[in-house]
Short mmCIF file of N, CA and C in Angstrom, two decimals:
data_model
loop_
_atom_site.label_atom_id
_atom_site.label_comp_id
_atom_site.label_asym_id
_atom_site.label_seq_id
_atom_site.Cartn_x
_atom_site.Cartn_y
_atom_site.Cartn_z
N MET A 1 0.59 -1.06 -0.23
CA MET A 1 -0.29 -0.14 0.22
C MET A 1 0.92 1.48 0.09
N LYS A 2 0.34 2.21 -1.17
CA LYS A 2 1.39 3.65 -0.91
C LYS A 2 0.78 4.28 0.06
N VAL A 3 1.52 5.14 0.74
CA VAL A 3 0.93 5.64 1.75
C VAL A 3 1.40 7.25 1.91
N VAL A 4 1.17 8.36 2.02
CA VAL A 4 1.51 9.41 2.12
C VAL A 4 1.57 10.07 3.27
N ALA A 5 2.04 10.02 4.40
CA ALA A 5 2.36 10.89 6.06
C ALA A 5 2.04 12.70 6.13
N ASP A 6 1.32 12.93 6.59
CA ASP A 6 0.89 14.31 7.08
C ASP A 6 2.02 14.59 8.66
N THR A 7 2.15 15.66 9.08
CA THR A 7 2.77 15.69 10.32
C THR A 7 1.99 15.23 11.76
N SER A 8 0.63 15.68 11.44
CA SER A 8 0.21 15.45 13.14
C SER A 8 -0.39 14.27 13.32
N PRO A 9 -0.41 13.48 12.62
CA PRO A 9 -0.70 11.65 12.79
C PRO A 9 1.08 11.19 13.50
N LEU A 10 1.98 11.44 13.18
CA LEU A 10 2.86 11.07 12.81
C LEU A 10 3.46 11.72 14.48
N ILE A 11 3.24 13.05 14.77
CA ILE A 11 3.91 14.09 16.47
C ILE A 11 2.90 12.65 17.12
N PHE A 12 1.32 12.69 17.30
CA PHE A 12 1.22 11.80 18.10
C PHE A 12 0.85 11.11 18.20
N LEU A 13 1.22 9.99 16.98
CA LEU A 13 1.75 8.72 17.76
C LEU A 13 2.79 8.31 18.21
N ALA A 14 4.23 9.17 18.07
CA ALA A 14 4.77 9.33 18.47
C ALA A 14 5.58 9.64 19.68
N LYS A 15 3.68 10.83 20.19
CA LYS A 15 3.89 10.79 21.61
C LYS A 15 3.18 10.11 22.27
N ILE A 16 2.37 8.78 21.95
CA ILE A 16 1.88 7.90 22.47
C ILE A 16 2.64 6.38 22.22
N ARG A 17 4.18 7.33 21.73
CA ARG A 17 5.31 6.07 21.32
C ARG A 17 4.33 4.44 20.34
N ARG A 18 3.93 5.09 19.73
CA ARG A 18 3.00 4.11 18.67
C ARG A 18 3.45 4.29 17.27
N LEU A 19 4.29 4.55 16.72
CA LEU A 19 4.76 5.48 15.71
C LEU A 19 4.79 3.89 14.61
N ASP A 20 4.85 2.52 15.24
CA ASP A 20 5.42 1.71 14.93
C ASP A 20 4.05 1.50 13.84
N LEU A 21 3.19 1.50 14.39
CA LEU A 21 1.74 1.45 14.07
C LEU A 21 1.89 1.00 12.38
N VAL A 22 2.28 2.79 11.91
CA VAL A 22 1.78 3.19 10.23
C VAL A 22 2.72 2.15 9.62
N PRO A 23 4.24 1.26 9.77
CA PRO A 23 4.25 0.60 8.74
C PRO A 23 3.86 -0.56 9.59
N ARG A 24 3.79 -0.78 10.22
CA ARG A 24 2.71 -2.52 10.73
C ARG A 24 1.77 -2.26 10.06
N LEU A 25 0.50 -1.37 9.91
CA LEU A 25 -0.24 -1.74 9.43
C LEU A 25 -0.95 -1.24 7.76
N LEU A 26 -0.12 -0.38 7.58
CA LEU A 26 0.14 0.01 6.69
C LEU A 26 1.13 -0.03 5.49
N GLY A 27 1.86 -0.80 6.17
CA GLY A 27 3.15 -1.36 4.72
C GLY A 27 4.69 -0.22 4.78
N ASN A 28 5.33 -0.48 3.91
CA ASN A 28 6.34 0.33 4.69
C ASN A 28 6.62 1.03 3.41
N ASP A 29 5.60 1.19 1.90
CA ASP A 29 6.03 2.19 0.89
C ASP A 29 5.42 3.85 1.25
N ILE A 30 6.06 3.90 2.22
CA ILE A 30 5.44 5.38 2.74
C ILE A 30 6.70 6.62 2.16
N ARG A 31 5.87 7.81 2.18
CA ARG A 31 6.57 8.97 2.09
C ARG A 31 5.97 10.39 2.36
N VAL A 32 6.82 11.33 3.11
CA VAL A 32 6.61 12.09 3.72
C VAL A 32 7.51 13.28 3.16
N ALA A 33 6.79 14.16 3.08
CA ALA A 33 7.11 15.66 2.69
C ALA A 33 8.16 16.16 3.15
N ARG A 34 9.84 16.92 2.32
CA ARG A 34 10.55 17.29 3.04
C ARG A 34 10.19 18.06 4.32
N SER A 35 9.43 19.19 4.20
CA SER A 35 8.29 19.76 5.24
C SER A 35 8.05 20.04 6.41
N VAL A 36 7.14 17.98 5.95
CA VAL A 36 6.78 17.69 7.16
C VAL A 36 7.73 17.36 8.23
N SER A 37 8.75 16.61 7.37
CA SER A 37 9.89 16.17 8.50
C SER A 37 10.37 17.24 9.33
N MET A 38 10.86 18.71 8.46
CA MET A 38 11.07 19.25 8.62
C MET A 38 10.04 20.00 10.05
N GLU A 39 8.57 20.15 9.96
CA GLU A 39 7.58 20.39 10.73
C GLU A 39 8.09 19.63 12.12
N ALA A 40 7.81 18.58 11.48
CA ALA A 40 7.71 17.57 13.49
C ALA A 40 8.63 17.30 13.47
N LEU A 41 9.89 18.12 13.29
CA LEU A 41 10.67 17.81 14.07
C LEU A 41 11.68 19.03 14.51
N ALA A 42 10.80 19.93 13.99
CA ALA A 42 10.86 21.59 14.82
C ALA A 42 10.27 22.01 15.98
N ARG A 43 9.71 21.05 15.86
CA ARG A 43 8.39 21.61 17.30
C ARG A 43 9.22 20.95 18.54
N GLU A 44 8.71 21.18 19.56
CA GLU A 44 9.09 21.40 20.54
C GLU A 44 8.72 19.81 21.54
N THR A 45 9.87 18.70 21.25
CA THR A 45 9.21 17.52 22.27
C THR A 45 10.26 16.80 23.16
N TYR A 46 10.06 16.51 23.50
CA TYR A 46 10.59 15.22 24.39
C TYR A 46 11.32 14.61 24.08
N PRO A 47 13.27 14.46 24.28
CA PRO A 47 14.22 14.20 23.51
C PRO A 47 13.64 12.51 23.37
N GLU A 48 12.26 11.28 23.55
CA GLU A 48 12.19 10.21 22.47
C GLU A 48 11.41 10.51 21.89
N GLU A 49 10.46 11.85 21.78
CA GLU A 49 9.59 11.44 20.82
C GLU A 49 10.64 11.75 19.43
N GLY A 50 11.22 12.60 19.56
CA GLY A 50 12.34 13.12 18.54
C GLY A 50 13.27 11.85 17.89
N ARG A 51 13.47 11.05 18.84
CA ARG A 51 14.33 10.55 18.88
C ARG A 51 13.21 9.10 17.53
N ILE A 52 12.09 9.18 17.96
CA ILE A 52 11.25 7.98 17.78
C ILE A 52 10.53 8.80 16.17
N LEU A 53 10.51 10.01 16.25
CA LEU A 53 10.40 10.67 14.93
C LEU A 53 11.62 10.93 13.36
N GLU A 54 12.66 10.44 13.97
CA GLU A 54 13.64 10.74 13.31
C GLU A 54 13.79 9.37 12.54
N ALA A 55 13.47 8.00 13.89
CA ALA A 55 13.84 6.61 13.34
C ALA A 55 13.02 6.42 11.81
N PHE A 56 11.18 6.88 12.44
CA PHE A 56 10.80 6.90 11.36
C PHE A 56 10.79 7.56 10.16
N PHE A 57 11.37 8.56 9.71
CA PHE A 57 12.13 9.07 8.66
C PHE A 57 12.97 8.60 8.33
N ASP A 58 14.02 7.96 9.08
CA ASP A 58 15.39 6.89 8.39
C ASP A 58 14.53 6.12 7.59
N SER A 59 13.20 5.48 7.56
CA SER A 59 12.74 4.50 7.44
C SER A 59 11.57 4.21 6.33
N CYS A 60 11.83 5.69 5.96
CA CYS A 60 10.32 5.62 4.91
C CYS A 60 11.25 6.85 4.16
N SER A 61 10.38 7.37 2.60
CA SER A 61 10.92 8.16 1.92
C SER A 61 10.91 9.38 2.03
N VAL A 62 11.82 9.97 2.49
CA VAL A 62 11.84 11.65 2.19
C VAL A 62 11.71 12.22 1.58
N GLU A 63 10.80 12.88 0.79
CA GLU A 63 11.47 13.88 -0.50
C GLU A 63 11.02 14.98 -0.30
N GLU A 64 11.59 16.37 -1.11
CA GLU A 64 11.41 17.41 -1.43
C GLU A 64 10.14 17.52 -3.08
N VAL A 65 9.41 17.82 -2.15
CA VAL A 65 7.84 18.17 -2.87
C VAL A 65 7.95 19.20 -4.63
N ARG A 66 8.37 18.78 -5.80
CA ARG A 66 8.49 19.73 -6.72
C ARG A 66 7.45 19.83 -7.48
N HIS A 67 6.92 21.34 -7.93
CA HIS A 67 5.82 21.48 -8.14
C HIS A 67 4.96 21.53 -7.90
N GLN A 68 5.01 21.86 -6.43
CA GLN A 68 3.72 22.17 -5.78
C GLN A 68 3.08 23.17 -5.88
N ARG A 69 1.45 21.99 -5.87
CA ARG A 69 0.00 22.06 -6.39
C ARG A 69 -0.41 22.88 -5.23
N ARG A 70 -1.40 24.19 -4.99
CA ARG A 70 -1.42 25.32 -3.88
C ARG A 70 -3.07 24.98 -4.23
N PHE A 71 -3.72 23.66 -2.63
CA PHE A 71 -5.02 23.47 -3.25
C PHE A 71 -5.65 25.04 -2.49
N ALA A 72 -5.18 24.94 -1.42
CA ALA A 72 -5.94 26.22 -0.62
C ALA A 72 -4.81 26.67 0.07
N LEU A 73 -5.50 27.87 -0.05
CA LEU A 73 -4.58 29.47 1.03
C LEU A 73 -4.83 29.36 2.20
N ALA A 74 -5.06 28.41 3.36
CA ALA A 74 -5.65 28.34 4.09
C ALA A 74 -4.22 27.07 4.48
N LEU A 75 -3.96 26.45 4.46
CA LEU A 75 -3.46 24.96 4.11
C LEU A 75 -2.01 25.86 4.40
N SER A 76 -0.93 25.49 5.24
CA SER A 76 0.17 25.36 5.19
C SER A 76 0.95 25.06 4.62
N ARG A 77 2.73 25.03 3.86
CA ARG A 77 3.35 24.57 2.70
C ARG A 77 3.69 23.11 2.61
N ALA A 78 3.28 22.79 4.44
CA ALA A 78 3.32 20.97 4.06
C ALA A 78 2.17 20.55 3.85
N ASP A 79 1.36 21.31 4.17
CA ASP A 79 0.26 20.09 3.99
C ASP A 79 -0.46 20.41 2.38
N ASN A 80 0.20 21.58 2.36
CA ASN A 80 0.16 21.93 -0.12
C ASN A 80 1.44 20.83 -0.06
N ASP A 81 2.15 20.57 0.33
CA ASP A 81 2.86 19.35 0.15
C ASP A 81 2.76 18.22 -0.27
N THR A 82 2.24 17.39 0.90
CA THR A 82 1.40 16.38 1.77
C THR A 82 0.02 15.71 0.51
N LEU A 83 -0.38 16.80 0.14
CA LEU A 83 -1.35 17.00 -0.93
C LEU A 83 -0.93 16.58 -2.42
N THR A 84 0.04 17.65 -2.57
CA THR A 84 0.63 16.85 -3.90
C THR A 84 1.26 15.79 -4.27
N ALA A 85 2.34 15.72 -3.01
CA ALA A 85 2.99 13.90 -3.30
C ALA A 85 1.58 12.91 -3.56
N ALA A 86 0.34 12.95 -2.48
CA ALA A 86 -0.42 12.28 -1.89
C ALA A 86 -1.60 11.92 -3.56
N VAL A 87 -1.93 13.03 -3.84
CA VAL A 87 -2.13 13.42 -5.67
C VAL A 87 -1.50 12.44 -6.97
N GLY A 88 -0.14 13.08 -6.62
CA GLY A 88 0.41 13.17 -7.63
C GLY A 88 0.95 11.53 -7.57
N TRP A 89 1.42 11.17 -6.55
CA TRP A 89 2.12 10.14 -6.18
C TRP A 89 1.18 8.56 -7.55
N PRO A 90 0.05 8.18 -7.26
CA PRO A 90 -1.22 8.69 -6.04
C PRO A 90 -1.02 7.21 -4.62
N ALA A 91 -1.47 8.19 -4.20
CA ALA A 91 -1.13 7.58 -3.04
C ALA A 91 -2.30 6.49 -3.15
N ASP A 92 -2.52 5.53 -2.27
CA ASP A 92 -4.04 4.97 -1.48
C ASP A 92 -4.49 4.92 -0.48
N ILE A 93 -3.71 5.88 0.73
CA ILE A 93 -3.88 6.37 1.65
C ILE A 93 -2.83 7.27 2.24
N LEU A 94 -3.76 8.17 2.54
CA LEU A 94 -2.90 9.87 2.86
C LEU A 94 -3.24 9.72 4.18
N LEU A 95 -2.25 9.93 5.15
CA LEU A 95 -2.45 9.72 6.85
C LEU A 95 -2.23 11.03 7.11
N CYS A 96 -3.49 11.80 8.08
CA CYS A 96 -3.24 12.92 8.35
C CYS A 96 -4.82 13.19 8.53
N ASP A 97 -4.56 14.47 9.82
CA ASP A 97 -6.10 14.45 10.30
C ASP A 97 -6.74 15.88 10.62
N ASP A 98 -6.11 16.79 9.98
CA ASP A 98 -6.66 17.85 9.79
C ASP A 98 -7.75 18.19 8.72
N ARG A 99 -9.13 18.34 9.10
CA ARG A 99 -9.87 18.19 8.70
C ARG A 99 -9.99 18.70 6.98
N LEU A 100 -9.74 20.03 7.05
CA LEU A 100 -9.69 20.53 4.73
C LEU A 100 -8.83 19.73 4.37
N VAL A 101 -7.65 19.30 5.38
CA VAL A 101 -7.13 18.41 4.14
C VAL A 101 -7.36 16.88 3.56
N ARG A 102 -7.84 16.21 4.85
CA ARG A 102 -8.62 15.13 4.27
C ARG A 102 -9.93 15.20 3.23
N MET A 103 -11.00 16.62 3.33
CA MET A 103 -11.49 16.98 2.10
C MET A 103 -11.13 17.37 0.95
N THR A 104 -9.78 17.89 0.74
CA THR A 104 -9.23 17.71 -0.44
C THR A 104 -8.77 16.86 -0.96
N ALA A 105 -8.13 16.00 -0.44
CA ALA A 105 -7.56 14.90 -0.58
C ALA A 105 -8.86 13.68 -1.14
N GLU A 106 -9.49 13.83 -0.59
CA GLU A 106 -11.41 12.91 -0.72
C GLU A 106 -11.53 13.16 -2.35
N THR A 107 -12.03 14.69 -2.40
CA THR A 107 -11.98 15.55 -3.71
C THR A 107 -11.08 15.23 -4.72
N GLU A 108 -10.28 14.84 -4.35
CA GLU A 108 -8.84 14.00 -5.44
C GLU A 108 -8.85 12.89 -5.16
N GLY A 109 -9.87 12.60 -5.40
CA GLY A 109 -9.92 11.19 -5.11
C GLY A 109 -8.93 9.79 -4.07
N VAL A 110 -8.34 10.56 -3.34
CA VAL A 110 -7.31 9.89 -2.35
C VAL A 110 -8.21 9.84 -0.93
N LYS A 111 -8.44 9.11 -0.51
CA LYS A 111 -8.29 7.22 0.91
C LYS A 111 -7.98 8.20 1.49
N THR A 112 -8.72 8.99 2.74
CA THR A 112 -7.27 8.70 4.08
C THR A 112 -7.55 8.34 4.71
N LEU A 113 -6.78 8.70 6.39
CA LEU A 113 -6.80 7.73 7.48
C LEU A 113 -6.11 8.76 8.42
N GLY A 114 -7.21 9.41 9.79
CA GLY A 114 -5.75 9.72 10.88
C GLY A 114 -5.63 8.92 11.97
N THR A 115 -5.27 9.47 13.03
CA THR A 115 -4.60 9.34 13.95
C THR A 115 -5.28 7.96 15.08
N LEU A 116 -6.60 8.72 14.55
CA LEU A 116 -8.29 8.07 16.06
C LEU A 116 -8.29 6.08 14.76
N GLY A 117 -8.41 6.73 13.18
CA GLY A 117 -8.94 5.48 12.57
C GLY A 117 -7.90 4.52 12.56
N LEU A 118 -6.22 5.24 12.77
CA LEU A 118 -5.48 3.96 12.76
C LEU A 118 -5.71 3.08 14.11
N ILE A 119 -5.22 3.54 15.43
CA ILE A 119 -5.53 3.37 16.68
C ILE A 119 -6.45 2.23 16.67
N LEU A 120 -7.94 2.62 15.73
CA LEU A 120 -9.15 1.59 16.27
C LEU A 120 -8.91 0.35 14.95
N LYS A 121 -7.93 0.73 14.20
CA LYS A 121 -7.58 -0.36 12.78
C LYS A 121 -6.77 -0.95 13.54
N ALA A 122 -5.72 -0.62 14.65
CA ALA A 122 -4.50 -1.59 15.25
C ALA A 122 -5.62 -2.54 16.22
N MET A 123 -6.70 -2.09 16.67
CA MET A 123 -7.42 -2.84 18.57
C MET A 123 -8.23 -3.78 16.99
N SER A 124 -8.94 -3.38 15.77
CA SER A 124 -9.44 -4.12 15.24
C SER A 124 -8.41 -5.62 14.60
N ARG A 125 -7.54 -5.53 14.74
CA ARG A 125 -6.37 -6.17 14.50
C ARG A 125 -5.96 -7.24 15.87
N GLY A 126 -6.50 -6.65 16.68
CA GLY A 126 -5.84 -7.47 18.04
C GLY A 126 -4.81 -6.93 18.64
N PHE A 127 -4.33 -6.22 17.94
CA PHE A 127 -2.76 -5.03 18.45
C PHE A 127 -2.86 -4.42 19.87
N PHE A 128 -4.30 -4.19 19.92
CA PHE A 128 -5.07 -3.34 21.90
C PHE A 128 -6.11 -4.28 22.07
N SER A 129 -6.12 -4.40 23.30
CA SER A 129 -7.77 -4.34 23.69
C SER A 129 -8.68 -2.89 23.43
N ARG A 130 -9.80 -3.18 24.23
CA ARG A 130 -10.59 -2.30 24.74
C ARG A 130 -9.87 -1.31 24.79
N ILE A 131 -9.41 -1.60 26.47
CA ILE A 131 -9.32 -1.03 27.83
C ILE A 131 -7.94 -0.21 27.09
N GLU A 132 -6.75 -1.11 26.20
CA GLU A 132 -5.68 -0.29 25.58
C GLU A 132 -5.93 0.83 24.95
N THR A 133 -6.71 0.27 24.09
CA THR A 133 -7.48 1.76 23.05
C THR A 133 -7.83 2.66 23.69
N ARG A 134 -8.91 2.61 24.62
CA ARG A 134 -9.34 3.95 25.51
C ARG A 134 -8.56 4.14 26.24
N GLN A 135 -7.21 3.85 26.77
CA GLN A 135 -6.26 3.97 27.55
C GLN A 135 -5.33 5.63 26.28
N LEU A 136 -4.92 4.86 24.67
CA LEU A 136 -4.83 5.58 23.86
C LEU A 136 -5.20 6.81 23.85
N VAL A 137 -6.55 6.56 23.52
CA VAL A 137 -7.14 7.80 22.65
C VAL A 137 -7.17 9.00 23.99
N ASP A 138 -7.56 8.26 25.34
CA ASP A 138 -7.80 9.35 26.44
C ASP A 138 -5.99 10.29 26.75
N ALA A 139 -5.09 9.77 26.43
CA ALA A 139 -3.88 9.93 26.74
C ALA A 139 -4.19 10.54 25.21
N LEU A 140 -4.10 10.73 24.48
CA LEU A 140 -4.20 11.93 23.37
C LEU A 140 -4.27 13.15 23.68
N VAL A 141 -6.20 12.53 23.92
CA VAL A 141 -6.74 13.84 24.30
C VAL A 141 -6.26 14.67 25.78
N ARG A 142 -6.34 13.80 26.33
CA ARG A 142 -6.17 14.40 27.89
C ARG A 142 -4.57 15.15 28.55
N GLU A 143 -3.60 13.98 27.38
CA GLU A 143 -2.21 14.48 27.52
C GLU A 143 -1.59 15.02 26.83
N HIS A 144 -2.12 15.34 25.52
CA HIS A 144 -0.93 15.35 24.95
C HIS A 144 -1.40 16.42 23.20
N GLY A 145 -3.55 17.29 24.20
CA GLY A 145 -3.38 18.49 23.48
C GLY A 145 -4.33 17.55 21.99
N PHE A 146 -4.25 16.19 21.79
CA PHE A 146 -5.56 15.67 20.11
C PHE A 146 -6.70 16.64 20.24
N ARG A 147 -6.54 17.56 19.59
CA ARG A 147 -8.66 18.24 19.43
C ARG A 147 -9.45 17.35 18.65
N ILE A 148 -10.19 16.98 19.32
CA ILE A 148 -11.43 17.01 18.63
C ILE A 148 -12.67 17.46 19.63
N SER A 149 -14.10 17.20 17.79
CA SER A 149 -15.07 17.53 19.26
C SER A 149 -15.82 16.05 20.14
N ILE A 150 -16.63 16.35 20.92
CA ILE A 150 -17.63 15.76 22.12
C ILE A 150 -17.63 14.77 20.88
N GLU A 151 -18.40 15.02 20.42
CA GLU A 151 -19.56 14.14 19.09
C GLU A 151 -18.30 13.04 18.56
N VAL A 152 -17.11 12.94 18.12
CA VAL A 152 -16.16 12.04 17.14
C VAL A 152 -15.83 11.52 18.60
N TYR A 153 -15.50 12.45 19.74
CA TYR A 153 -14.70 11.58 20.97
C TYR A 153 -16.01 10.06 21.21
N GLN A 154 -16.88 10.44 21.32
CA GLN A 154 -17.91 10.46 21.34
C GLN A 154 -18.39 8.05 20.79
N ALA A 155 -18.38 9.24 19.44
CA ALA A 155 -18.32 8.10 18.39
C ALA A 155 -17.44 6.79 18.48
N VAL A 156 -15.25 7.25 18.98
CA VAL A 156 -14.57 6.78 18.77
C VAL A 156 -14.51 5.73 19.78
N ILE A 157 -15.00 6.22 21.19
CA ILE A 157 -15.98 5.04 22.20
C ILE A 157 -16.56 4.20 21.91
N GLY A 158 -17.32 4.96 21.51
CA GLY A 158 -18.98 3.77 21.06
C GLY A 158 -18.08 2.78 20.43
N ARG A 159 -17.26 2.99 19.30
CA ARG A 159 -16.59 1.78 18.25
C ARG A 159 -15.99 1.06 19.16
N ILE A 160 -14.99 1.64 20.38
CA ILE A 160 -14.19 0.94 20.72
C ILE A 160 -15.00 -0.06 21.87
N GLU A 161 -15.89 0.52 21.83
CA GLU A 161 -16.85 -0.12 23.23
C GLU A 161 -17.45 -1.69 22.14
N LEU A 162 -18.28 -0.97 20.92
CA LEU A 162 -19.00 -1.81 19.81
C LEU A 162 -17.63 -3.24 19.56
N ASN A 163 -16.94 -2.48 18.98
CA ASN A 163 -15.58 -3.86 18.24
C ASN A 163 -14.70 -4.02 18.76
N GLY A 164 -14.27 -3.72 19.75
CA GLY A 164 -12.68 -4.72 20.49
C GLY A 164 -12.94 -5.34 21.31
N PRO A 165 -11.17 -5.88 21.28
CA PRO A 165 -11.36 -7.38 21.31
C PRO A 165 -10.82 -7.33 23.38
N ARG A 166 -11.46 -7.95 23.92
CA ARG A 166 -11.29 -7.46 25.53
C ARG A 166 -9.91 -7.66 25.69
N THR A 167 -9.13 -8.42 25.24
CA THR A 167 -7.44 -8.69 25.36
C THR A 167 -6.79 -8.17 24.26
N SER A 168 -5.28 -8.13 24.18
CA SER A 168 -4.81 -7.95 23.48
C SER A 168 -4.25 -9.12 22.75
N ARG A 169 -3.71 -8.91 21.35
CA ARG A 169 -3.03 -10.56 21.30
C ARG A 169 -1.65 -10.29 22.32
N SER A 170 -0.58 -11.24 22.24
CA SER A 170 0.37 -11.21 23.06
C SER A 170 1.79 -10.35 21.36
N GLY A 171 3.23 -10.13 21.86
CA GLY A 171 3.59 -10.40 21.34
C GLY A 171 3.99 -9.26 20.48
N HIS A 172 3.29 -7.53 20.65
CA HIS A 172 3.22 -6.04 20.31
C HIS A 172 3.89 -5.62 20.42
N GLY A 173 4.82 -5.23 20.60
CA GLY A 173 5.70 -4.53 21.60
C GLY A 173 5.36 -3.42 21.50
N GLN A 174 5.44 -2.06 21.90
CA GLN A 174 6.05 -1.06 22.06
C GLN A 174 6.87 -0.10 20.97
N GLY A 175 6.61 0.94 20.69
CA GLY A 175 7.12 1.11 19.50
C GLY A 175 7.82 1.97 19.39
#
């Protein structure tokens, strides 16, 4: 599967020490715009988060986006680079959280998946139990400033309770 990743999911997955989910669930054919890697690493992070991000960027293809398309003036350079890469490659999945980026990608025919969707996908594959999944989602919101509406939060919690396994499979270590 061809994946293009935007900044937000990478940062938040690094914060909860689960950036390993991207290649484990989506494969190793991952591209990141150089502006995305620079944006992610320029933020003030804990040293461990920075190491996790650097290791991730070393494991995927970080590319300079040439001939950037300007999709919307409200989007950052990294967002426009991400969309340009996702549409031009073309990607099977654009990993992003920003609503405008997701809507634009979907208009361009690119499927999207966000941080919470990836965590729910991991749960459905048995990587996490319901309790572990709920703890990850709550940590994102309460400890790391992941912003979602109450309606989205309630929908995610509902999916966890409805679809999640009671226990996780063994052998899935922290990444």
